[in-house]
mmCIF file of C-alpha atoms and ligand atoms in Angstrom:
data_model
loop_
_atom_site.group_PDB
_atom_site.id
_atom_site.type_symbol
_atom_site.label_atom_id
_atom_site.label_comp_id
_atom_site.label_asym_id
_atom_site.label_seq_id
_atom_site.Cartn_x
_atom_site.Cartn_y
_atom_site.Cartn_z
ATOM 1 C CA MET A 1 0.348 16.190 144.894
ATOM 2 C CA THR A 2 0.024 13.514 142.495
ATOM 3 C CA SER A 3 -1.728 14.827 138.831
ATOM 4 C CA THR A 4 -4.327 13.036 137.547
ATOM 5 C CA LYS A 5 -3.254 13.018 133.903
ATOM 6 C CA GLY A 6 -5.802 15.226 131.508
ATOM 7 C CA LEU A 7 -7.671 14.677 134.339
ATOM 8 C CA GLU A 8 -9.157 11.725 134.209
ATOM 9 C CA GLY A 9 -12.061 11.848 136.364
ATOM 10 C CA VAL A 10 -12.121 14.752 138.342
ATOM 11 C CA VAL A 11 -15.066 16.295 139.368
ATOM 12 C CA ALA A 12 -14.038 20.190 139.045
ATOM 13 C CA THR A 13 -17.410 22.368 139.348
ATOM 14 C CA GLN A 14 -21.040 21.494 140.319
ATOM 15 C CA SER A 15 -23.631 22.494 136.399
ATOM 16 C CA SER A 16 -26.635 22.886 136.346
ATOM 17 C CA ILE A 17 -26.989 22.591 132.728
ATOM 18 C CA SER A 18 -25.762 19.205 131.351
ATOM 19 C CA SER A 19 -24.586 15.639 132.902
ATOM 20 C CA ILE A 20 -23.882 12.264 131.880
ATOM 21 C CA ILE A 21 -24.530 10.126 133.987
ATOM 22 C CA ASP A 22 -24.427 6.520 133.537
ATOM 23 C CA ASP A 23 -24.187 6.076 130.174
ATOM 24 C CA GLN A 24 -26.900 8.637 129.626
ATOM 25 C CA LEU A 25 -26.390 12.551 128.252
ATOM 26 C CA THR A 26 -29.327 14.626 129.542
ATOM 27 C CA TYR A 27 -30.107 18.334 129.378
ATOM 28 C CA VAL A 28 -31.270 20.125 132.914
ATOM 29 C CA GLY A 29 -32.195 16.360 133.139
ATOM 30 C CA TYR A 30 -33.754 15.648 130.317
ATOM 31 C CA LYS A 31 -32.413 13.467 128.347
ATOM 32 C CA ILE A 32 -30.852 13.564 125.035
ATOM 33 C CA ASP A 33 -33.139 11.867 122.892
ATOM 34 C CA ASP A 34 -36.356 12.979 124.195
ATOM 35 C CA LEU A 35 -34.896 16.780 122.326
ATOM 36 C CA ALA A 36 -33.221 14.799 119.695
ATOM 37 C CA GLU A 37 -36.589 13.858 118.900
ATOM 38 C CA ASN A 38 -38.946 16.849 119.561
ATOM 39 C CA SER A 39 -36.992 19.462 120.357
ATOM 40 C CA SER A 40 -36.008 22.737 117.979
ATOM 41 C CA PHE A 41 -32.465 23.982 118.409
ATOM 42 C CA GLU A 42 -33.489 26.825 119.995
ATOM 43 C CA GLU A 43 -36.119 24.953 122.365
ATOM 44 C CA VAL A 44 -32.714 23.586 122.989
ATOM 45 C CA VAL A 45 -30.598 26.695 123.550
ATOM 46 C CA TYR A 46 -33.424 28.804 125.400
ATOM 47 C CA LEU A 47 -33.741 25.148 127.572
ATOM 48 C CA LEU A 48 -29.575 25.698 128.318
ATOM 49 C CA TRP A 49 -29.644 29.105 129.151
ATOM 50 C CA ASN A 50 -32.671 29.333 131.030
ATOM 51 C CA GLN A 51 -33.109 25.655 132.765
ATOM 52 C CA LYS A 52 -36.990 25.396 131.746
ATOM 53 C CA LEU A 53 -37.972 24.790 128.178
ATOM 54 C CA PRO A 54 -40.164 27.381 126.577
ATOM 55 C CA ASN A 55 -43.300 27.795 126.205
ATOM 56 C CA LYS A 56 -44.664 28.148 123.136
ATOM 57 C CA SER A 57 -44.490 32.577 123.515
ATOM 58 C CA GLU A 58 -41.612 32.444 125.150
ATOM 59 C CA LEU A 59 -40.017 29.993 122.323
ATOM 60 C CA ASP A 60 -41.561 32.905 119.723
ATOM 61 C CA THR A 61 -39.447 35.506 120.827
ATOM 62 C CA PHE A 62 -36.147 33.869 121.810
ATOM 63 C CA LYS A 63 -36.979 32.047 118.437
ATOM 64 C CA ALA A 64 -37.825 35.403 116.893
ATOM 65 C CA GLU A 65 -34.576 38.104 118.867
ATOM 66 C CA LEU A 66 -32.072 34.641 117.393
ATOM 67 C CA ALA A 67 -32.861 35.531 113.753
ATOM 68 C CA ALA A 68 -33.610 38.715 114.458
ATOM 69 C CA ASN A 69 -29.622 39.539 115.486
ATOM 70 C CA MET A 70 -28.041 37.336 112.769
ATOM 71 C CA GLU A 71 -26.621 39.840 110.891
ATOM 72 C CA LEU A 72 -23.421 40.048 110.739
ATOM 73 C CA PRO A 73 -21.726 44.324 111.131
ATOM 74 C CA GLY A 74 -20.517 44.581 108.210
ATOM 75 C CA ALA A 75 -17.001 45.161 108.898
ATOM 76 C CA ILE A 76 -17.106 41.274 109.832
ATOM 77 C CA ILE A 77 -17.988 40.863 105.905
ATOM 78 C CA ASP A 78 -15.074 43.202 104.588
ATOM 79 C CA HIS A 79 -12.643 41.902 107.097
ATOM 80 C CA LEU A 80 -13.585 37.858 105.690
ATOM 81 C CA ARG A 81 -12.984 39.465 102.439
ATOM 82 C CA SER A 82 -9.691 40.832 103.180
ATOM 83 C CA TYR A 83 -7.940 38.217 103.480
ATOM 84 C CA ASP A 84 -6.924 34.503 100.735
ATOM 85 C CA LEU A 85 -9.089 32.829 102.794
ATOM 86 C CA SER A 86 -7.939 30.174 100.268
ATOM 87 C CA THR A 87 -5.347 28.891 102.485
ATOM 88 C CA VAL A 88 -8.084 29.865 106.228
ATOM 89 C CA HIS A 89 -8.580 26.514 108.106
ATOM 90 C CA PRO A 90 -12.061 27.360 108.462
ATOM 91 C CA MET A 91 -12.427 26.984 112.137
ATOM 92 C CA ALA A 92 -9.192 29.686 111.839
ATOM 93 C CA GLY A 93 -11.226 32.677 110.354
ATOM 94 C CA VAL A 94 -14.429 30.946 112.506
ATOM 95 C CA ARG A 95 -12.183 31.662 115.669
ATOM 96 C CA THR A 96 -10.601 35.112 114.242
ATOM 97 C CA ALA A 97 -14.172 36.645 113.364
ATOM 98 C CA VAL A 98 -15.949 35.478 117.258
ATOM 99 C CA SER A 99 -13.401 37.069 118.692
ATOM 100 C CA LEU A 100 -13.488 40.771 116.368
ATOM 101 C CA LEU A 101 -17.249 40.140 116.691
ATOM 102 C CA GLY A 102 -16.128 41.948 120.327
ATOM 103 C CA LEU A 103 -14.999 44.507 119.415
ATOM 104 C CA TYR A 104 -18.050 45.492 117.181
ATOM 105 C CA ASP A 105 -19.982 45.386 120.614
ATOM 106 C CA ASP A 106 -20.529 48.060 122.938
ATOM 107 C CA GLN A 107 -21.460 46.250 125.517
ATOM 108 C CA ALA A 108 -19.057 44.293 125.386
ATOM 109 C CA ASP A 109 -16.086 44.750 128.270
ATOM 110 C CA VAL A 110 -20.158 45.348 129.957
ATOM 111 C CA MET A 111 -19.856 42.808 133.082
ATOM 112 C CA GLU A 112 -24.013 42.685 134.462
ATOM 113 C CA GLU A 113 -26.137 40.286 133.647
ATOM 114 C CA GLN A 114 -28.720 41.388 131.510
ATOM 115 C CA ALA A 115 -26.297 42.097 129.601
ATOM 116 C CA ASN A 116 -24.343 39.409 128.938
ATOM 117 C CA LYS A 117 -27.463 37.811 128.755
ATOM 118 C CA GLN A 118 -28.106 40.238 125.458
ATOM 119 C CA LYS A 119 -24.119 39.523 124.537
ATOM 120 C CA ALA A 120 -25.163 35.760 124.697
ATOM 121 C CA LEU A 121 -27.966 36.204 122.317
ATOM 122 C CA ARG A 122 -26.065 38.465 119.386
ATOM 123 C CA ILE A 123 -23.308 36.306 119.926
ATOM 124 C CA GLN A 124 -25.122 32.732 119.209
ATOM 125 C CA ALA A 125 -27.242 34.403 116.424
ATOM 126 C CA LYS A 126 -24.381 35.693 114.912
ATOM 127 C CA VAL A 127 -21.494 33.171 115.141
ATOM 128 C CA SER A 128 -24.122 30.477 113.081
ATOM 129 C CA ALA A 129 -24.371 33.979 110.239
ATOM 130 C CA VAL A 130 -19.663 33.625 110.515
ATOM 131 C CA VAL A 131 -19.629 30.452 109.129
ATOM 132 C CA THR A 132 -21.809 30.609 106.387
ATOM 133 C CA ALA A 133 -20.537 34.000 104.889
ATOM 134 C CA PHE A 134 -17.180 32.418 105.734
ATOM 135 C CA ALA A 135 -18.336 29.413 103.249
ATOM 136 C CA ARG A 136 -19.832 32.019 100.616
ATOM 137 C CA ILE A 137 -16.419 34.116 100.121
ATOM 138 C CA ARG A 138 -14.187 31.977 99.929
ATOM 139 C CA GLN A 139 -16.351 30.656 97.313
ATOM 140 C CA GLY A 140 -15.975 34.236 95.917
ATOM 141 C CA LYS A 141 -19.957 34.660 96.369
ATOM 142 C CA ASP A 142 -21.598 37.280 98.793
ATOM 143 C CA PRO A 143 -22.592 36.039 101.878
ATOM 144 C CA VAL A 144 -26.438 35.233 102.547
ATOM 145 C CA LYS A 145 -28.892 37.692 104.262
ATOM 146 C CA PRO A 146 -30.494 35.566 106.967
ATOM 147 C CA LYS A 147 -34.704 35.051 106.620
ATOM 148 C CA LYS A 148 -36.434 36.606 110.349
ATOM 149 C CA ASP A 149 -38.808 33.689 109.474
ATOM 150 C CA TYR A 150 -36.819 30.878 109.460
ATOM 151 C CA GLY A 151 -35.302 28.922 112.041
ATOM 152 C CA TYR A 152 -32.251 28.466 113.258
ATOM 153 C CA ALA A 153 -31.909 25.614 110.869
ATOM 154 C CA LYS A 154 -32.797 26.458 108.387
ATOM 155 C CA ASN A 155 -31.319 30.050 108.328
ATOM 156 C CA PHE A 156 -28.163 27.943 108.680
ATOM 157 C CA LEU A 157 -28.531 26.019 105.488
ATOM 158 C CA TYR A 158 -30.280 29.211 103.365
ATOM 159 C CA MET A 159 -27.590 31.233 104.200
ATOM 160 C CA LEU A 160 -25.378 28.791 103.417
ATOM 161 C CA ASN A 161 -26.520 27.716 100.450
ATOM 162 C CA GLY A 162 -28.354 30.825 99.282
ATOM 163 C CA GLU A 163 -31.429 28.831 98.215
ATOM 164 C CA ASP A 164 -34.033 26.845 100.368
ATOM 165 C CA PRO A 165 -32.794 23.656 101.449
ATOM 166 C CA LYS A 166 -35.622 20.695 101.531
ATOM 167 C CA ASP A 167 -37.516 19.486 104.808
ATOM 168 C CA ILE A 168 -35.255 16.205 105.811
ATOM 169 C CA GLU A 169 -31.864 19.405 105.371
ATOM 170 C CA VAL A 170 -32.932 20.638 107.495
ATOM 171 C CA GLU A 171 -34.709 18.033 109.715
ATOM 172 C CA ALA A 172 -30.988 16.745 109.820
ATOM 173 C CA ILE A 173 -29.514 20.093 110.853
ATOM 174 C CA ASN A 174 -32.050 21.260 113.375
ATOM 175 C CA LYS A 175 -31.249 16.955 115.548
ATOM 176 C CA ALA A 176 -27.756 17.592 114.457
ATOM 177 C CA LEU A 177 -27.723 21.515 116.866
ATOM 178 C CA VAL A 178 -29.204 19.249 119.349
ATOM 179 C CA LEU A 179 -26.995 16.661 119.403
ATOM 180 C CA HIS A 180 -23.747 18.604 119.957
ATOM 181 C CA ALA A 181 -24.976 21.280 122.083
ATOM 182 C CA ASP A 182 -23.487 20.821 125.684
ATOM 183 C CA HIS A 183 -22.067 17.673 126.617
ATOM 184 C CA GLU A 184 -20.499 18.596 130.575
ATOM 185 C CA LEU A 185 -17.248 19.986 130.943
ATOM 186 C CA ASN A 186 -15.691 18.782 127.587
ATOM 187 C CA ALA A 187 -12.405 20.167 127.164
ATOM 188 C CA SER A 188 -14.009 24.019 125.263
ATOM 189 C CA THR A 189 -16.520 24.108 127.238
ATOM 190 C CA PHE A 190 -14.557 23.391 130.236
ATOM 191 C CA THR A 191 -11.923 25.955 128.835
ATOM 192 C CA ALA A 192 -14.582 29.250 129.134
ATOM 193 C CA ARG A 193 -15.249 28.364 131.971
ATOM 194 C CA VAL A 194 -11.192 28.953 133.340
ATOM 195 C CA CYS A 195 -11.415 32.395 131.093
ATOM 196 C CA VAL A 196 -13.710 33.333 132.057
ATOM 197 C CA ALA A 197 -13.583 32.813 136.367
ATOM 198 C CA THR A 198 -10.397 35.488 135.364
ATOM 199 C CA LEU A 199 -13.542 37.776 134.967
ATOM 200 C CA SER A 200 -12.611 38.220 131.263
ATOM 201 C CA ASP A 201 -14.879 39.389 128.854
ATOM 202 C CA ILE A 202 -17.469 36.892 127.641
ATOM 203 C CA TYR A 203 -15.595 36.974 123.187
ATOM 204 C CA SER A 204 -12.910 35.926 125.229
ATOM 205 C CA GLY A 205 -13.980 33.002 126.942
ATOM 206 C CA VAL A 206 -15.841 31.839 123.498
ATOM 207 C CA THR A 207 -12.947 31.801 121.078
ATOM 208 C CA ALA A 208 -10.201 30.048 123.337
ATOM 209 C CA ALA A 209 -13.294 27.422 123.826
ATOM 210 C CA ILE A 210 -13.012 27.709 119.483
ATOM 211 C CA GLY A 211 -9.515 27.124 119.841
ATOM 212 C CA ALA A 212 -10.312 23.998 122.036
ATOM 213 C CA LEU A 213 -12.998 22.445 119.995
ATOM 214 C CA LYS A 214 -10.591 22.656 117.127
ATOM 215 C CA GLY A 215 -8.036 20.176 117.956
ATOM 216 C CA PRO A 216 -8.691 16.633 116.058
ATOM 217 C CA LEU A 217 -9.312 14.896 119.703
ATOM 218 C CA HIS A 218 -11.737 17.290 120.368
ATOM 219 C CA GLY A 219 -14.416 19.037 117.139
ATOM 220 C CA GLY A 220 -11.854 18.267 114.893
ATOM 221 C CA ALA A 221 -12.811 14.947 114.357
ATOM 222 C CA ASN A 222 -15.820 14.829 112.162
ATOM 223 C CA GLU A 223 -13.525 16.618 109.447
ATOM 224 C CA ARG A 224 -10.765 13.256 110.325
ATOM 225 C CA VAL A 225 -13.570 11.364 110.222
ATOM 226 C CA MET A 226 -14.575 12.482 106.608
ATOM 227 C CA GLU A 227 -11.162 11.791 105.808
ATOM 228 C CA MET A 228 -10.417 8.349 106.322
ATOM 229 C CA LEU A 229 -13.321 7.838 105.012
ATOM 230 C CA THR A 230 -13.002 8.845 101.768
ATOM 231 C CA ASP A 231 -9.102 8.090 102.115
ATOM 232 C CA ILE A 232 -11.210 4.289 102.366
ATOM 233 C CA GLY A 233 -12.470 5.753 99.738
ATOM 234 C CA GLU A 234 -14.152 1.148 98.452
ATOM 235 C CA ILE A 235 -16.196 -0.188 101.506
ATOM 236 C CA GLU A 236 -14.448 -3.427 100.876
ATOM 237 C CA ASN A 237 -11.055 -1.597 101.347
ATOM 238 C CA ALA A 238 -11.932 -0.080 105.335
ATOM 239 C CA ILE A 239 -10.894 -3.494 107.037
ATOM 240 C CA PRO A 240 -7.922 -3.109 106.531
ATOM 241 C CA TYR A 241 -7.356 1.052 106.258
ATOM 242 C CA ILE A 242 -8.072 -0.428 109.975
ATOM 243 C CA ASP A 243 -6.248 -2.771 110.732
ATOM 244 C CA GLU A 244 -3.554 -1.350 109.486
ATOM 245 C CA LYS A 245 -3.770 1.886 112.004
ATOM 246 C CA PHE A 246 -4.004 -0.329 114.503
ATOM 247 C CA LYS A 247 -1.434 -2.423 113.761
ATOM 248 C CA ASN A 248 0.461 1.871 113.860
ATOM 249 C CA LYS A 249 -1.461 1.996 116.220
ATOM 250 C CA GLU A 250 -2.918 5.751 115.262
ATOM 251 C CA LYS A 251 -6.196 6.381 116.850
ATOM 252 C CA ILE A 252 -9.570 5.918 114.780
ATOM 253 C CA MET A 253 -11.352 8.947 114.194
ATOM 254 C CA GLY A 254 -14.637 9.708 115.868
ATOM 255 C CA MET A 255 -14.561 6.832 117.912
ATOM 256 C CA GLY A 256 -13.903 6.638 121.551
ATOM 257 C CA HIS A 257 -14.939 8.328 124.432
ATOM 258 C CA ARG A 258 -13.246 9.746 128.018
ATOM 259 C CA VAL A 259 -17.084 9.283 129.164
ATOM 260 C CA TYR A 260 -18.503 7.088 128.357
ATOM 261 C CA GLU A 261 -18.845 3.419 128.583
ATOM 262 C CA ASN A 262 -20.921 1.627 126.959
ATOM 263 C CA GLY A 263 -21.460 4.027 123.162
ATOM 264 C CA ASP A 264 -22.081 7.746 122.738
ATOM 265 C CA PRO A 265 -26.554 7.849 123.051
ATOM 266 C CA ARG A 266 -26.160 10.935 120.522
ATOM 267 C CA ALA A 267 -23.941 8.657 118.235
ATOM 268 C CA LYS A 268 -27.201 6.549 117.056
ATOM 269 C CA HIS A 269 -29.282 9.581 116.243
ATOM 270 C CA LEU A 270 -27.003 10.894 113.671
ATOM 271 C CA ARG A 271 -26.285 7.116 112.683
ATOM 272 C CA ARG A 272 -30.531 7.018 111.495
ATOM 273 C CA MET A 273 -30.293 10.276 110.376
ATOM 274 C CA SER A 274 -27.291 8.885 107.821
ATOM 275 C CA LYS A 275 -29.327 6.292 106.535
ATOM 276 C CA GLU A 276 -32.444 8.238 105.853
ATOM 277 C CA LEU A 277 -29.774 10.291 103.838
ATOM 278 C CA SER A 278 -27.650 8.659 102.451
ATOM 279 C CA LYS A 279 -31.406 6.598 100.280
ATOM 280 C CA VAL A 280 -32.629 10.987 99.825
ATOM 281 C CA ILE A 281 -29.280 10.654 97.839
ATOM 282 C CA ARG A 282 -29.220 7.315 96.455
ATOM 283 C CA GLU A 283 -25.304 7.203 97.397
ATOM 284 C CA ASP A 284 -25.126 4.303 100.761
ATOM 285 C CA LYS A 285 -21.118 3.793 99.801
ATOM 286 C CA TRP A 286 -20.151 6.478 103.274
ATOM 287 C CA TYR A 287 -23.462 4.542 105.257
ATOM 288 C CA ASN A 288 -22.277 1.794 105.064
ATOM 289 C CA MET A 289 -18.680 1.701 105.461
ATOM 290 C CA SER A 290 -19.566 3.546 109.072
ATOM 291 C CA VAL A 291 -21.309 0.946 109.934
ATOM 292 C CA LYS A 292 -19.429 -1.601 108.533
ATOM 293 C CA ILE A 293 -15.804 0.067 110.587
ATOM 294 C CA GLU A 294 -18.133 0.526 113.751
ATOM 295 C CA ASP A 295 -19.053 -2.940 113.519
ATOM 296 C CA TYR A 296 -14.947 -3.951 113.573
ATOM 297 C CA ILE A 297 -14.038 -1.226 116.081
ATOM 298 C CA LYS A 298 -16.491 -2.135 117.696
ATOM 299 C CA GLU A 299 -15.842 -6.121 118.078
ATOM 300 C CA GLN A 300 -11.725 -5.351 117.699
ATOM 301 C CA LYS A 301 -11.047 -3.151 120.745
ATOM 302 C CA GLY A 302 -14.855 -3.126 122.304
ATOM 303 C CA LEU A 303 -14.024 0.994 121.354
ATOM 304 C CA PRO A 304 -18.313 2.822 119.793
ATOM 305 C CA ALA A 305 -18.536 5.128 117.508
ATOM 306 C CA ASN A 306 -19.105 8.571 119.427
ATOM 307 C CA VAL A 307 -21.146 11.952 118.038
ATOM 308 C CA ASP A 308 -18.784 12.410 115.441
ATOM 309 C CA PHE A 309 -18.741 9.509 114.119
ATOM 310 C CA TYR A 310 -21.395 9.630 111.299
ATOM 311 C CA SER A 311 -22.095 13.526 111.952
ATOM 312 C CA ALA A 312 -19.084 12.777 108.854
ATOM 313 C CA SER A 313 -21.870 11.295 107.254
ATOM 314 C CA VAL A 314 -24.349 13.388 107.663
ATOM 315 C CA TYR A 315 -23.083 15.797 106.953
ATOM 316 C CA HIS A 316 -21.165 15.258 103.785
ATOM 317 C CA SER A 317 -24.817 13.828 102.107
ATOM 318 C CA LEU A 318 -26.330 16.897 102.933
ATOM 319 C CA GLY A 319 -23.437 18.661 100.566
ATOM 320 C CA ILE A 320 -21.631 20.552 103.812
ATOM 321 C CA ASP A 321 -17.877 21.619 102.938
ATOM 322 C CA HIS A 322 -16.143 18.708 104.089
ATOM 323 C CA ASP A 323 -14.487 21.404 106.083
ATOM 324 C CA LEU A 324 -17.171 22.907 107.519
ATOM 325 C CA PHE A 325 -17.418 20.143 109.777
ATOM 326 C CA THR A 326 -15.955 21.575 113.186
ATOM 327 C CA PRO A 327 -17.759 25.241 112.459
ATOM 328 C CA LEU A 328 -21.224 23.439 112.039
ATOM 329 C CA PHE A 329 -20.244 22.012 115.579
ATOM 330 C CA THR A 330 -18.358 25.340 117.217
ATOM 331 C CA VAL A 331 -22.376 26.624 116.194
ATOM 332 C CA SER A 332 -23.528 25.302 117.853
ATOM 333 C CA ARG A 333 -21.650 23.986 121.117
ATOM 334 C CA MET A 334 -21.125 27.997 121.016
ATOM 335 C CA SER A 335 -24.575 27.191 122.781
ATOM 336 C CA GLY A 336 -23.421 25.173 125.866
ATOM 337 C CA TRP A 337 -20.341 27.798 126.220
ATOM 338 C CA LEU A 338 -21.758 30.766 127.215
ATOM 339 C CA ALA A 339 -24.526 28.668 129.191
ATOM 340 C CA HIS A 340 -21.502 27.265 131.622
ATOM 341 C CA ILE A 341 -19.855 30.953 131.250
ATOM 342 C CA LEU A 342 -22.771 32.602 131.922
ATOM 343 C CA GLU A 343 -22.777 30.364 135.163
ATOM 344 C CA GLN A 344 -19.593 30.344 136.290
ATOM 345 C CA TYR A 345 -20.167 34.542 136.651
ATOM 346 C CA ASN A 346 -23.449 33.845 138.050
ATOM 347 C CA ASN A 347 -20.896 32.230 141.003
ATOM 348 C CA ASN A 348 -17.776 32.517 139.868
ATOM 349 C CA ARG A 349 -13.858 31.440 141.412
ATOM 350 C CA LEU A 350 -11.004 31.948 139.731
ATOM 351 C CA ILE A 351 -10.158 28.280 138.621
ATOM 352 C CA ARG A 352 -6.457 27.645 139.738
ATOM 353 C CA PRO A 353 -5.169 24.144 139.476
ATOM 354 C CA ARG A 354 -1.300 22.684 140.587
ATOM 355 C CA ALA A 355 1.643 21.225 138.911
ATOM 356 C CA GLU A 356 2.804 18.502 140.550
ATOM 357 C CA TYR A 357 6.815 19.263 139.786
ATOM 358 C CA VAL A 358 8.656 17.185 137.668
ATOM 359 C CA GLY A 359 11.372 18.624 136.671
ATOM 360 C CA PRO A 360 15.366 19.047 138.206
ATOM 361 C CA LYS A 361 15.448 20.153 141.732
ATOM 362 C CA THR A 362 17.821 22.443 143.924
ATOM 363 C CA GLN A 363 19.790 23.664 140.539
ATOM 364 C CA LYS A 364 22.431 25.766 141.135
ATOM 365 C CA TYR A 365 22.893 29.292 138.963
ATOM 366 C CA ILE A 366 25.794 29.521 137.452
ATOM 367 C CA LYS A 367 27.003 32.889 135.334
ATOM 368 C CA MET A 368 26.913 33.250 131.424
ATOM 369 C CA GLU A 369 30.111 33.636 131.181
ATOM 370 C CA ASP A 370 31.225 30.184 133.230
ATOM 371 C CA ARG A 371 28.227 27.857 130.855
ATOM 372 C CA LYS A 372 29.169 25.130 128.561
HETATM 373 N N1 COA B 401 -9.059 4.550 117.923
HETATM 374 C C1 COA B 401 -7.490 4.117 118.772
HETATM 375 N N2 COA B 401 -8.011 3.231 120.230
HETATM 376 C C2 COA B 401 -7.943 4.462 120.436
HETATM 377 C C3 COA B 401 -8.729 5.377 119.931
HETATM 378 C C4 COA B 401 -9.391 5.484 119.324
HETATM 379 N N3 COA B 401 -10.461 6.470 118.664
HETATM 380 N N4 COA B 401 -9.452 5.883 121.414
HETATM 381 C C5 COA B 401 -9.221 5.149 122.833
HETATM 382 N N5 COA B 401 -8.152 4.662 122.503
HETATM 383 C C6 COA B 401 -7.835 3.305 123.272
HETATM 384 C C7 COA B 401 -6.054 4.185 123.546
HETATM 385 O O1 COA B 401 -5.171 3.708 122.112
HETATM 386 C C8 COA B 401 -5.611 3.724 124.651
HETATM 387 O O2 COA B 401 -5.071 2.461 124.684
HETATM 388 P P1 COA B 401 -3.818 1.231 125.103
HETATM 389 O O3 COA B 401 -4.699 1.882 126.601
HETATM 390 O O4 COA B 401 -3.974 0.337 125.200
HETATM 391 O O5 COA B 401 -3.224 2.676 124.913
HETATM 392 C C9 COA B 401 -7.782 3.255 125.388
HETATM 393 O O6 COA B 401 -8.290 3.485 124.089
HETATM 394 C C10 COA B 401 -7.671 4.203 126.209
HETATM 395 O O7 COA B 401 -7.840 5.907 125.233
HETATM 396 P P2 COA B 401 -6.966 7.523 125.424
HETATM 397 O O8 COA B 401 -6.042 8.255 124.632
HETATM 398 O O9 COA B 401 -6.471 7.443 127.326
HETATM 399 O O10 COA B 401 -8.055 7.528 126.127
HETATM 400 P P3 COA B 401 -8.995 9.304 125.935
HETATM 401 O O11 COA B 401 -9.482 9.166 127.721
HETATM 402 O O12 COA B 401 -7.407 10.166 126.742
HETATM 403 O O13 COA B 401 -9.635 9.791 124.585
HETATM 404 C C11 COA B 401 -10.538 10.058 123.326
HETATM 405 C C12 COA B 401 -10.103 10.265 124.752
HETATM 406 C C13 COA B 401 -12.286 11.032 123.054
HETATM 407 C C14 COA B 401 -9.566 12.045 122.765
HETATM 408 C C15 COA B 401 -9.387 9.588 121.898
HETATM 409 O O14 COA B 401 -10.980 8.580 122.557
HETATM 410 C C16 COA B 401 -9.708 9.369 121.088
HETATM 411 O O15 COA B 401 -8.387 9.344 120.388
HETATM 412 N N6 COA B 401 -10.708 9.653 119.318
HETATM 413 C C17 COA B 401 -10.841 9.146 118.357
HETATM 414 C C18 COA B 401 -10.577 10.654 119.101
HETATM 415 C C19 COA B 401 -12.339 11.760 118.318
HETATM 416 O O16 COA B 401 -12.631 10.496 118.146
HETATM 417 N N7 COA B 401 -12.899 12.841 119.081
HETATM 418 C C20 COA B 401 -14.622 13.512 119.926
HETATM 419 C C21 COA B 401 -14.591 12.560 121.100
HETATM 420 S S1 COA B 401 -15.819 13.101 121.772
#
């Protein structure tokens, strides 16, 4: 038995949700470029969960259902208020609060397909309120209730800031949500599938997935990109800073990908959005610095930017706290996790691979009194 480090190249399941073939990402066969340019996030969630694009009336109903389920149980808000959130990373807060949502859902352990679909809707609706409530409570502010006639992206910004966002801001968040929604068998999605393949409940599946997304090699990279840009400070420091990272053999966050050979097809959309927003806020430093770094790393190492690289300057331009970047990724990827969880339940088999044992073999047991 031999192992493949990091399961690289291992095909672990069949799925009809998203695919990466020849550096093209599609959701249910629709190109990410078309979806990013044309779709609302709700349309994409519907697509991922139903494997078809909704017609107008299906979409209207779905949007209304999401908006109607966004509000959090008061107990979740009380819990968030009971912690000293100033010392808690929001990803830990969101992971805990999403898990807690399961305690307030009397259907949490009902495993029928229809019940799981309804829970998926409730979780997707509420995760955005969890992130925004966390953000406001730690600033000493009250959470803002969602508006039933606002779309998902607009409600996110409205609940975060307590004021109506500009159209360009809604467009940017919507695009980011669409681009991050699903990504084949990425680490957090695989985690979710492994968890529910034991026939554990849907809340356990998404909570496990949030834990996996939190890491800097996965969703946590976007926050680290902004940390790096801030550390660099001025554009003329960018190349020496990157050279120093190369010298120390440190990874550059937001660069490289396990699956794409010639670049992540999502990055260009966020790069464009980053440029557009830099004009709106009249601060092009972060965009220009990002371009400089991207070009240099491509030239020196052949490594292209991934989805996290330009999402950092996009979110920064929208005034979002840097430690909320990964929670925002969570809000979007929740839709993909839920799609994969429902797919896993539909055609389940326990996921239980083997390990190649490389430890000591056939040791002779030594009694306690004889051990050195
Ligand atoms: N910066 C510098 N070098 C990088 C790199 C990066 N971001 N990503 C990969 N490399 C180099 C590695 O050092 C390694 O070089 P070597 O063969 O000379 O040792 C080679 O490329 C392969 O890297 P490896 O870490 O084995 O690739 P992986 O497929 O296991 O990892 C990522 C993929 C995404 C985890 C990796 O590219 C990375 O850590 N990127 C930064 C974190 C990030 O942006 N994550 C979000 C992904 S969407």
